[in-house]
Coordinates of C-alpha atoms (C1' of nucleotides) in Angstrom, one line a residue:
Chain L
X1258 CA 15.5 37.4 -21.4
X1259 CA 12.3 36.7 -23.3
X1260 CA 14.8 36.1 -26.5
X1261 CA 17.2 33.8 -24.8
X1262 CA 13.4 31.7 -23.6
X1263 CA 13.0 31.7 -27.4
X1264 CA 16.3 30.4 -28.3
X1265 CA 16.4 28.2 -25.4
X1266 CA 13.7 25.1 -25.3
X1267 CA 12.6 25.4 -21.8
X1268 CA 13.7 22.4 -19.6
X1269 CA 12.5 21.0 -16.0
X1270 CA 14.9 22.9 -13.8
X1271 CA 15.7 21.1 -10.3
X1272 CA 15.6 24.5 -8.6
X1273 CA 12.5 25.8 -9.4
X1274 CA 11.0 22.7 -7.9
X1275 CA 12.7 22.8 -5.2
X1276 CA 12.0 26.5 -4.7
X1277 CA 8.1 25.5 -5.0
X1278 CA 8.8 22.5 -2.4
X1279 CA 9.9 25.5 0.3
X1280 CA 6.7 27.4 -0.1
X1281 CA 4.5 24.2 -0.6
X1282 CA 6.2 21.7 1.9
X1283 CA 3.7 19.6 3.4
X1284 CA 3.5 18.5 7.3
X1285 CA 3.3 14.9 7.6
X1286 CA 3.6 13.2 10.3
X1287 CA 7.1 11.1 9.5
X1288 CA 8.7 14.1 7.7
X1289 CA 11.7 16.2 9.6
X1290 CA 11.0 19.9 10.1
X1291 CA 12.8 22.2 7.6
X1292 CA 16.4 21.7 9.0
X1293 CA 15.8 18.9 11.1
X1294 CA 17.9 15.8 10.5
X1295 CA 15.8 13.3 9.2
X1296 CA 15.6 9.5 11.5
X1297 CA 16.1 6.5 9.2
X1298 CA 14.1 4.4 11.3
X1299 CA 10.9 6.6 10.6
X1300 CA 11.5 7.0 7.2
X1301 CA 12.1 3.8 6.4
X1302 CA 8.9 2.8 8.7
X1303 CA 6.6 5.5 6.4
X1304 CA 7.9 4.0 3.7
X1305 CA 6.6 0.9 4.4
X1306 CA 3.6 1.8 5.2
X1307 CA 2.8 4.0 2.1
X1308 CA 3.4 1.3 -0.5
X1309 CA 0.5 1.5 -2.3
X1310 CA -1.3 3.1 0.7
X1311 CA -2.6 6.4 1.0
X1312 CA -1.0 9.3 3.2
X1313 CA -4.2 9.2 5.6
X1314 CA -4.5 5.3 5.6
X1315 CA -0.9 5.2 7.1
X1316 CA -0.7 8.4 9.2
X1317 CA -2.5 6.8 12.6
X1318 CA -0.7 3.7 11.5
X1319 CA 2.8 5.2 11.7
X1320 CA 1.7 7.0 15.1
X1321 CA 1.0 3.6 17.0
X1322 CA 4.2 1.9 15.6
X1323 CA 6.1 5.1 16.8
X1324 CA 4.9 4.8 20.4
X1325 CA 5.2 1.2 20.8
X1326 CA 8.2 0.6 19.1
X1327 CA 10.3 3.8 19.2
X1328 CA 13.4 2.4 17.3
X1329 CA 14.3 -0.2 15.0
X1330 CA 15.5 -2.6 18.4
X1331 CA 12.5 -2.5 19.7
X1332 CA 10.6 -3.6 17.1
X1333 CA 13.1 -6.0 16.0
X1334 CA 12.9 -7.4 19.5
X1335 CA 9.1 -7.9 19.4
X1336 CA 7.1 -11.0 19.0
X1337 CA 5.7 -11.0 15.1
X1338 CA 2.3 -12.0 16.0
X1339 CA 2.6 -8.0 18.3
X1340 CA 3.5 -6.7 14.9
X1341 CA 0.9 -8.4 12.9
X1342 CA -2.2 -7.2 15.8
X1343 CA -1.0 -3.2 15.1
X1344 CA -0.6 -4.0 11.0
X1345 CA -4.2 -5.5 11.1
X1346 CA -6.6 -3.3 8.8
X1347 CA -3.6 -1.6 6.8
X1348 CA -3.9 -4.1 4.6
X1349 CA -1.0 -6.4 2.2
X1350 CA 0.2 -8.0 5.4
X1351 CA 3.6 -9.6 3.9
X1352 CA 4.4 -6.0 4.7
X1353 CA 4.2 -6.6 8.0
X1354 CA 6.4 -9.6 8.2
X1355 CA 8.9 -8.2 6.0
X1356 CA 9.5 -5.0 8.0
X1357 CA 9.5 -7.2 11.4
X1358 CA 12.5 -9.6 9.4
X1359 CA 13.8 -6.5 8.0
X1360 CA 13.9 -4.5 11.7
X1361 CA 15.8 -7.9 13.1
X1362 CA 18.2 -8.1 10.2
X1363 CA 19.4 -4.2 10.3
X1364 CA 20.1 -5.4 13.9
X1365 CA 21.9 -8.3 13.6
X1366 CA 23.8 -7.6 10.0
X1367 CA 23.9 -3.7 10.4
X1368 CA 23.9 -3.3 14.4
X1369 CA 20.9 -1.7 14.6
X1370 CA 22.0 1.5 12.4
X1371 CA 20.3 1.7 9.2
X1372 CA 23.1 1.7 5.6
X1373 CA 22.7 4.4 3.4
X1374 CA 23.4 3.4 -0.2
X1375 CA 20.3 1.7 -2.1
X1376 CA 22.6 -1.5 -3.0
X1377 CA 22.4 -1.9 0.6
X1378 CA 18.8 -1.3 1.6
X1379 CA 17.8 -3.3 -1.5
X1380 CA 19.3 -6.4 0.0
X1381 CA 16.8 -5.8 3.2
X1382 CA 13.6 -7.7 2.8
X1383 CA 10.5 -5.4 1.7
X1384 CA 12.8 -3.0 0.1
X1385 CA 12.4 -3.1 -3.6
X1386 CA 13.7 -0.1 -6.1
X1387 CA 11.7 2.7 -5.0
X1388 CA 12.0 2.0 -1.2
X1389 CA 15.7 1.9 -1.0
X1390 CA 15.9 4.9 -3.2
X1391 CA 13.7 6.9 -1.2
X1392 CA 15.5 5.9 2.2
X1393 CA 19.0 6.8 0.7
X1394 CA 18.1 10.3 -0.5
X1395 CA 15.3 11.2 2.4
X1396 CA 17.2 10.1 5.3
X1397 CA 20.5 10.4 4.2
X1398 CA 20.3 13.1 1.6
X1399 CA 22.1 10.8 -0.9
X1400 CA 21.9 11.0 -4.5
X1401 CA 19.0 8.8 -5.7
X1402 CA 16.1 8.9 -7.9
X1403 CA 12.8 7.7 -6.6
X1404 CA 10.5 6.3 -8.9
X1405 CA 6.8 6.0 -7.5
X1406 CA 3.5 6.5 -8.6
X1407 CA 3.8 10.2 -9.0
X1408 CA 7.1 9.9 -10.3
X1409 CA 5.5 8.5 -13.1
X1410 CA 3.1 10.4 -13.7
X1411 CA 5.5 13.6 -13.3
X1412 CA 7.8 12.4 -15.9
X1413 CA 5.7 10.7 -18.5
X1414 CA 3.8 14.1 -19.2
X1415 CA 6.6 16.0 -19.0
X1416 CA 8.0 14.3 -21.9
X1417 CA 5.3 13.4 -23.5
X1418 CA 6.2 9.4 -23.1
X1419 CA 4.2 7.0 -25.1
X1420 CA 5.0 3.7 -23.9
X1421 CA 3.0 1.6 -21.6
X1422 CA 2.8 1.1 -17.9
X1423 CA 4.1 -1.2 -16.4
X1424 CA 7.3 -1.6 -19.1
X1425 CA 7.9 2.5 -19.4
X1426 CA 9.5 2.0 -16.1
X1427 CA 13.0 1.7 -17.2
X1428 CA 12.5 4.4 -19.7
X1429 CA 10.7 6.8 -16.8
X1430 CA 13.8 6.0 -14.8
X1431 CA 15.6 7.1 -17.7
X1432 CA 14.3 10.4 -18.0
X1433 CA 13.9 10.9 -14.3
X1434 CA 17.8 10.0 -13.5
X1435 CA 19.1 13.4 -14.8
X1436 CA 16.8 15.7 -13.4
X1437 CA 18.1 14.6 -10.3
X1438 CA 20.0 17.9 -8.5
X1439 CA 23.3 16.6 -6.3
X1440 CA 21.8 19.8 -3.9
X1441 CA 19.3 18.4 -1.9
X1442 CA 18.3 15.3 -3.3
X1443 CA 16.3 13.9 -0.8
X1444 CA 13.9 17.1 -0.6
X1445 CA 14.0 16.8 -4.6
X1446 CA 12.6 13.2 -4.3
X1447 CA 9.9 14.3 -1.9
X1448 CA 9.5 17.2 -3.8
X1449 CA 8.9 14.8 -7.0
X1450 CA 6.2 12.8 -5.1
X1451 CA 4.6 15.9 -3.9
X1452 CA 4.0 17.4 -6.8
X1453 CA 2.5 14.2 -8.4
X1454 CA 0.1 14.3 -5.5
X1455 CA -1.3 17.2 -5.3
X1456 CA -0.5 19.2 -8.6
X1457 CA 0.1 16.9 -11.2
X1458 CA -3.1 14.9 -10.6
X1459 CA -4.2 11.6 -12.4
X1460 CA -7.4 14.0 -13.2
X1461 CA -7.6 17.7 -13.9
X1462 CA -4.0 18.1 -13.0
X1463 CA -3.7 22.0 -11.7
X1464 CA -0.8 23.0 -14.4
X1465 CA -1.9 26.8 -13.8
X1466 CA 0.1 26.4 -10.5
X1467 CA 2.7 23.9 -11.6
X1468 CA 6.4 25.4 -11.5
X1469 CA 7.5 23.0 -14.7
X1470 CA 4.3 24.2 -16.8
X1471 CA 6.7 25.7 -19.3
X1472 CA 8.7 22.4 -20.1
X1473 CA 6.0 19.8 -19.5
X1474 CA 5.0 18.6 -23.4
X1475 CA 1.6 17.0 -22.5
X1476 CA 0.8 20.0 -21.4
X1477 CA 1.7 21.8 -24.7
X1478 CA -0.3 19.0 -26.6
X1479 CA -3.1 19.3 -24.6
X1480 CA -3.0 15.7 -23.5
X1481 CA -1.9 15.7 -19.8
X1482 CA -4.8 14.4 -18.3
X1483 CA -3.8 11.3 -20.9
X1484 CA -0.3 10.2 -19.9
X1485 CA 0.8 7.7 -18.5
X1486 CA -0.5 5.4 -20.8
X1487 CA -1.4 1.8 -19.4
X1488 CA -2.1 -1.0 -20.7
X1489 CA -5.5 -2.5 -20.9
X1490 CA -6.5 -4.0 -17.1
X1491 CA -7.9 -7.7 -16.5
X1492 CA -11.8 -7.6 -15.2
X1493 CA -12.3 -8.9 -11.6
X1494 CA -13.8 -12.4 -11.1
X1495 CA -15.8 -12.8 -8.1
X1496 CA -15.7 -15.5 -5.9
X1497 CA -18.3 -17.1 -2.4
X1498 CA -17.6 -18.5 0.7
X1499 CA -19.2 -19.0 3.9
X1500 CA -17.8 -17.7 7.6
X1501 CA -18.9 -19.7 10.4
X1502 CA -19.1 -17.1 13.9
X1503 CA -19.6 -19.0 16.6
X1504 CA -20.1 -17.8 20.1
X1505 CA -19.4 -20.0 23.1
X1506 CA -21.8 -18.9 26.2
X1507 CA -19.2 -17.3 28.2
X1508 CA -18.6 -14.9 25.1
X1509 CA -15.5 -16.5 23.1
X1510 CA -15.2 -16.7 19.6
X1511 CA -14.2 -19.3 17.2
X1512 CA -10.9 -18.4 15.3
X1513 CA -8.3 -20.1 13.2
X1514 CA -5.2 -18.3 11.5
X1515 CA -4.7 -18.3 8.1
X1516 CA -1.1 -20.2 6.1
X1517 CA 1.6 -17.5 6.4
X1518 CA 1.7 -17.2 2.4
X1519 CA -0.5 -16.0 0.2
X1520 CA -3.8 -14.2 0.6
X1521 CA -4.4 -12.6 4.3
X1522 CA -1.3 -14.7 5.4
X1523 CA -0.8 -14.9 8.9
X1524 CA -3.8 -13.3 9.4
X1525 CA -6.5 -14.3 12.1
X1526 CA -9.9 -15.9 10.2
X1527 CA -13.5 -17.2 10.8
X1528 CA -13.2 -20.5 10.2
X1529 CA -15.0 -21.7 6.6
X1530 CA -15.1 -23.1 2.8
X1531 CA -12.7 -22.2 0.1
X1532 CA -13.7 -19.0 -1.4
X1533 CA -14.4 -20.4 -5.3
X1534 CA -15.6 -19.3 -8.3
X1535 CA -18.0 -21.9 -9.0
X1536 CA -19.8 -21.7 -5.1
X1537 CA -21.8 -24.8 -3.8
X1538 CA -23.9 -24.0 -0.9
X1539 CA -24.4 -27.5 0.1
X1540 CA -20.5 -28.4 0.4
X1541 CA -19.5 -25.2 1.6
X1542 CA -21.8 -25.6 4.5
X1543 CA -20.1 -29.5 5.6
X1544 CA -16.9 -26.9 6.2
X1545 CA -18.6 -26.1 9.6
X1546 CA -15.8 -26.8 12.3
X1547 CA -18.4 -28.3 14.3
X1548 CA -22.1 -29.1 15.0
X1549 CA -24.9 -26.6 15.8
X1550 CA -27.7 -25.3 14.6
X1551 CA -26.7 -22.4 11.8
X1552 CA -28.4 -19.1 11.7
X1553 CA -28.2 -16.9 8.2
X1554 CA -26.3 -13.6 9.0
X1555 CA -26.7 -12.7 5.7
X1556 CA -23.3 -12.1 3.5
X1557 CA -20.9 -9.6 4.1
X1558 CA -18.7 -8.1 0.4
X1559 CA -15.4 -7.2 -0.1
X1560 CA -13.3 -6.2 -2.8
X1561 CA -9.8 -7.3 -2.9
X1562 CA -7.5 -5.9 -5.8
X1563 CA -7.6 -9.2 -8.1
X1564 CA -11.2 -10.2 -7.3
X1565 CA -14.5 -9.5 -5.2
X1566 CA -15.6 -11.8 -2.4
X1567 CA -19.2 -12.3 -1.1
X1568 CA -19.1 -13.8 2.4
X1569 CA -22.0 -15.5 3.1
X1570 CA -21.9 -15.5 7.1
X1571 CA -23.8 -18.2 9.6
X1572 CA -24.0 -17.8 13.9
X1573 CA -24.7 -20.6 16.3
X1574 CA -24.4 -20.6 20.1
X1575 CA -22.7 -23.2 21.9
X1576 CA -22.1 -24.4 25.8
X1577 CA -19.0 -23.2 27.5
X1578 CA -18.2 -26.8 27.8
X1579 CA -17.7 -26.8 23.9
X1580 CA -14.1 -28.3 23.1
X1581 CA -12.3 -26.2 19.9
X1582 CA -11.8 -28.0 16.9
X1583 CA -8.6 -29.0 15.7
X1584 CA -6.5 -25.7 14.5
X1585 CA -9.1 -23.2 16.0
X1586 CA -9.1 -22.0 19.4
X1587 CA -11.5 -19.6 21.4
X1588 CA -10.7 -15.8 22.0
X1589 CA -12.1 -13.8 24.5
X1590 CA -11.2 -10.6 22.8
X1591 CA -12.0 -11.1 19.2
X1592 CA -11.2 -7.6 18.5
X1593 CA -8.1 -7.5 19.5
X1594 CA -7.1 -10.2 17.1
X1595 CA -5.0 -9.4 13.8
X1596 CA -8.9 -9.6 12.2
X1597 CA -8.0 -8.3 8.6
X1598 CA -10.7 -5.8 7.5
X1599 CA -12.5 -8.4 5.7
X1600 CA -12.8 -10.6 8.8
X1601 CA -13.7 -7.4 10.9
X1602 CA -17.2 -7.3 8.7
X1603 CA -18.1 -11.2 8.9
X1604 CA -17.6 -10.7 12.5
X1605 CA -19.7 -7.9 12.8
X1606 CA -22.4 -9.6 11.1
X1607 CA -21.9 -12.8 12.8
X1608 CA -22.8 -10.8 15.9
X1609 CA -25.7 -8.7 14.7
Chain W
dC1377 C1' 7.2 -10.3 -17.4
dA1378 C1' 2.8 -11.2 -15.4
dC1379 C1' 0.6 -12.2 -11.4
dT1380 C1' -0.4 -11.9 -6.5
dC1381 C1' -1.3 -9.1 -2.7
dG1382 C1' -5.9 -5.1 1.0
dT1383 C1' -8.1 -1.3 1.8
dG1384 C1' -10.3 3.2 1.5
dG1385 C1' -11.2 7.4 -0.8
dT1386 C1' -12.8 9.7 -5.0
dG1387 C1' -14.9 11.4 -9.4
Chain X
dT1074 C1' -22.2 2.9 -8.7
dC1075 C1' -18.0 1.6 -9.9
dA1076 C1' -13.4 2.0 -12.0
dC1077 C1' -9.5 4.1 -10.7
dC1078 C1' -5.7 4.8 -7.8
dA1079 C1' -2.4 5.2 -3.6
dA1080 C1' 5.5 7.1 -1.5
dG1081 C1' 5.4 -1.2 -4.6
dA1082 C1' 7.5 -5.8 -3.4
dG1083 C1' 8.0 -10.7 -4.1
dT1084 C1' 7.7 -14.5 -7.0

DNA sequence: CACTCGTGGTG
DNA sequence: TCACCAAGAGT
């Protein structure tokens, strides 16, 4: 046996992992038991939610879509701005809008049932490459190779590859394509991703406990903590504002919502400036949606992923008799607004 | 292809 | 503290 090793250049095997996935298997909250069918409608809706989220960011998440909208119908059958209130805080809110269009056209083009082949779910909007092959295999146990973060990271240090993120993808794919068992796919895939997240780590990856330790040529080199490689990242500009929170006597706040596209879109705001680069005080300040008498709050940060954003936030108190200014209105229950996380702070400090 | 798009946890 | 990163998609 220890001859035919010799002979024999060890290589990943699909069944060890998958052997290590039965005694490892995680409970999440969207996963089926072991032997449970697997509903497309959650997986699809976890899948969603963990682009580029984190399994405890989108766990209570996927909880209070589940009760209020149990299937894709229901949701498809909601109003968007219901949808955008329970996204709010999650974060990259086109999500939002593309599962709510993506719910109503599985209803209308697919009568409510979910297809199963990736060319199919890739035509659905906020399905890219990874979503639709992580749908076909997980809920449908087709044959598909998922390609996600951990995928990556898998891959490129089990071969050692020394191209750069973001263009190794096609050649990850490459690699990864192969490995993938026609037995249980879709507990392969998750098997994949699991073992990127919680064995082979971006630091001090555990390879004492990895099942593929023997194949894995990082490891052999030494360099697995290395791979992938990336290539070098942009620095992160900042940028100022100013947030206006105004309070009517009876309690209501000012708020506006934002454009649908682009930054926050859809999202409910504080009215205020431009958030610039080069800030003026003075101008920003003549964006006040109406007359009063401004007290400093102080600022409020935030980082977004392409730049960092120092809020500087002013209070006045109005009479009830105050009339809104054009495109803002007054809400009585501010915090039940689709407040992004952001807005949630200069809210907060508006109020202290 | 390069850029945009949130937020929170972690070392 | 701060850079990195997390089951990526759309343009």
């Amino acid at each position: 046996m220890a001859l035919a090793e010799n002979l024999t250049p060890a290589k990943p095997d699909p069944a060890g992992l998958l052997a290590w996935y039965d005694r490892h298997r995680r409970r999440l909250p969207w996963r089926a038991g072991p032997g449970e069918r697997a509903d497309p409608y959650r997986v699809w809706l976890s899948e969603i939610m963990l682009q580029q989220t984190t399994v405890v960011a989108a766990g209570p998440y996927f909880l209070k879509f589940l009760d209020r909208f149990p299937d894709v119908r229901a949701l498809a059958a909601a109003p968007l701005d219901d949808v955008l209130r329970l996204w709010a805080g999650l974060g990259y809110y086109a999500r939002a809008r593309n599962l709510h269009a993506c719910a109503k056209a599985v209803v209308e083009r697919h009568g409510g049932m979910f297809p199963d082949s990736e060319d199919a779910l890739l035509d659905l909007p906020g399905i890219g490459a990874y979503t639709a092959a992580a749908i076909s295999a997980i809920a449908f146990d087709r044959r598909a190779t998922v390609v996600d973060g951990n995928v990556e990271r898998v891959v490129t240090r089990l071969y050692a590859i020394e191209d750069e993120l973001p263009r190794a993808k096609a050649i990850i794919k490459k690699y990864a394509e192969p490995l993938t068992p026609s037995n249980r796919p879709g507990d392969f895939a998750q098997a994949m991703m699991d073992l990127g997240a919680t064995i082979c780590t971006p630091k001090k990856p555990a390879c004492t406990l990895c099942p593929w330790i023997d194949p894995c040529e990082a490891r052999k080199l030494g360099l697995q903590e290395t791979f992938p490689r990336k290539a070098a990242k942009a620095e992160r500009p900042s940028r100022t504002g100013v947030a206006f929170f105004v309070r009517r006597a009876d309690g209501a706040v000012l708020l506006r919502r934002r454009p649908e596209k682009g930054l926050l879109g859809g999202m409910v705001e504080l009215p205020g400036s431009e958030w610039a680069t080069k800030f003026d005080g003075d101008a920003a300040m003549l964006k006040a949606p109406l007359k009063a008498s401004w007290c400093s709050k102080g600022s409020v940060t935030h980082v977004f992923t392409h730049f960092a954003l120092e809020l500087r936030v002013f209070a006045a108190a109005v009479p009830i008799t105050t009339a809104a200014p054009a495109g803002c209105w007054w809400s009585d229950e501010v915090d039940e607004e689709a407040l992004p996380n952001v807005m949630r702070k200069a809210v907060e400090a508006g109020r202290a």
